[in-house]
XYZ file of C-alpha atoms in Angstrom:
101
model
C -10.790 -20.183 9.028
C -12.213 -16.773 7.873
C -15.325 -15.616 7.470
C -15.467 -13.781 3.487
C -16.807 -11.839 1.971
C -18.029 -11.007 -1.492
C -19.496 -8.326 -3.464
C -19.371 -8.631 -7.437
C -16.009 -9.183 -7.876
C -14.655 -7.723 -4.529
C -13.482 -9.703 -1.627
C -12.333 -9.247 1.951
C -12.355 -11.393 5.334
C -12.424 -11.761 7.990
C -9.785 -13.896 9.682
C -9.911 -15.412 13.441
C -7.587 -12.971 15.103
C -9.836 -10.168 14.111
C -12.506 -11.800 15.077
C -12.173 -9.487 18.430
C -13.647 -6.205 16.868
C -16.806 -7.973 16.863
C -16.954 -8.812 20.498
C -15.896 -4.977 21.183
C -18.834 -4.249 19.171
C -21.198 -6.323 20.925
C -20.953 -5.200 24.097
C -22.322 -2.172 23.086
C -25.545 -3.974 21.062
C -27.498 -0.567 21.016
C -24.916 1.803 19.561
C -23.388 -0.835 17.226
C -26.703 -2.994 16.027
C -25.413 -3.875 12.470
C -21.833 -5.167 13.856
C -23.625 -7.096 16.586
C -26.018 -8.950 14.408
C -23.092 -9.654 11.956
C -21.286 -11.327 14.927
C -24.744 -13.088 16.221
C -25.030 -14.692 12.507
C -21.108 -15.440 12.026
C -21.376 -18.785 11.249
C -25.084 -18.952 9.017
C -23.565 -17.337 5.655
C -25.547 -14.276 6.264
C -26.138 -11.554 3.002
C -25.609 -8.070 3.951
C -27.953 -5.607 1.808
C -26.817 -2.259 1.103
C -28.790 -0.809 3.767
C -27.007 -2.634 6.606
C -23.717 -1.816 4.716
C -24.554 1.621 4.987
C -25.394 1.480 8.461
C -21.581 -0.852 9.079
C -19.576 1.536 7.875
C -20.882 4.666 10.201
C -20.789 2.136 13.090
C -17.003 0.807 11.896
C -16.652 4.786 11.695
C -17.732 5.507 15.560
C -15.750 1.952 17.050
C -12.739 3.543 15.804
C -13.483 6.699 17.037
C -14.376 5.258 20.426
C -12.377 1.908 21.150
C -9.464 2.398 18.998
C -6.404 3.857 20.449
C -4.952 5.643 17.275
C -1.182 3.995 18.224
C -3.144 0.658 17.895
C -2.322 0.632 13.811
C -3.436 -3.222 13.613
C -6.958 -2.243 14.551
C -6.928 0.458 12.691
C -6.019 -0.841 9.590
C -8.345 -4.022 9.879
C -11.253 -1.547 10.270
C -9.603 0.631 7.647
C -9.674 -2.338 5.325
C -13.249 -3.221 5.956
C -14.208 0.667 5.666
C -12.633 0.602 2.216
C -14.409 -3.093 1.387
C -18.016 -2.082 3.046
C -17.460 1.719 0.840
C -16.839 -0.135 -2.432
C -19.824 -2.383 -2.022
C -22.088 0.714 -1.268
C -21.122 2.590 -3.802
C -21.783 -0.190 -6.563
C -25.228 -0.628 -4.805
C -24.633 -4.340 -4.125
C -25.151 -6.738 -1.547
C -22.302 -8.297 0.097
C -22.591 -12.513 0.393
C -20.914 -14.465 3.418
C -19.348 -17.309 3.761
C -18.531 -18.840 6.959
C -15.951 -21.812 7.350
């Protein structure tokens, strides 16, 4: 099942097999706080405010930057696709809702 996502009328997930980038994130808790809470509260429907959003997308910015190997183009794209998701949300300064299955 995935875990979605909503803001106004946008939507994204989460699915299981990319459920991964999470645990890359996590086991680096200090340089990638935002992404390792996310993962810690998975499964409780958590609300992302636009101040954590702000602070996902820099941290989706430096795990590609540091864990991604460029050839690896499904990684890339899933944290491509949440960039653009995350970005959207910011800019129309709202929170994002979660639903967990």
């Amino acid at each position: 099942m995935s875990f979605d996502m909503y803001s106004g009328n946008l939507h994204d997930a989460i699915h299981p097999h990319e459920e991964y980038l999470l645990a890359i994130a996590a086991n680096a808790p200090k340089k990638y706080p935002e992404l390792t809470a996310l993962r810690d509260r998975f499964y409780d429907d958590p609300r992302i405010s636009v101040e954590q959003c702000d602070a996902l997308l820099h941290e989706l910015i430096d795990l590609l930057s540091d864990h991604v190997n460029k050839n690896d183009i499904i990684s890339v794209n899933l944290i491509s696709r949440l960039l653009s998701f995350f970005s959207l949300a910011r800019r129309s300064d709202r929170a994002i809702v979660c639903k967990s299955d």
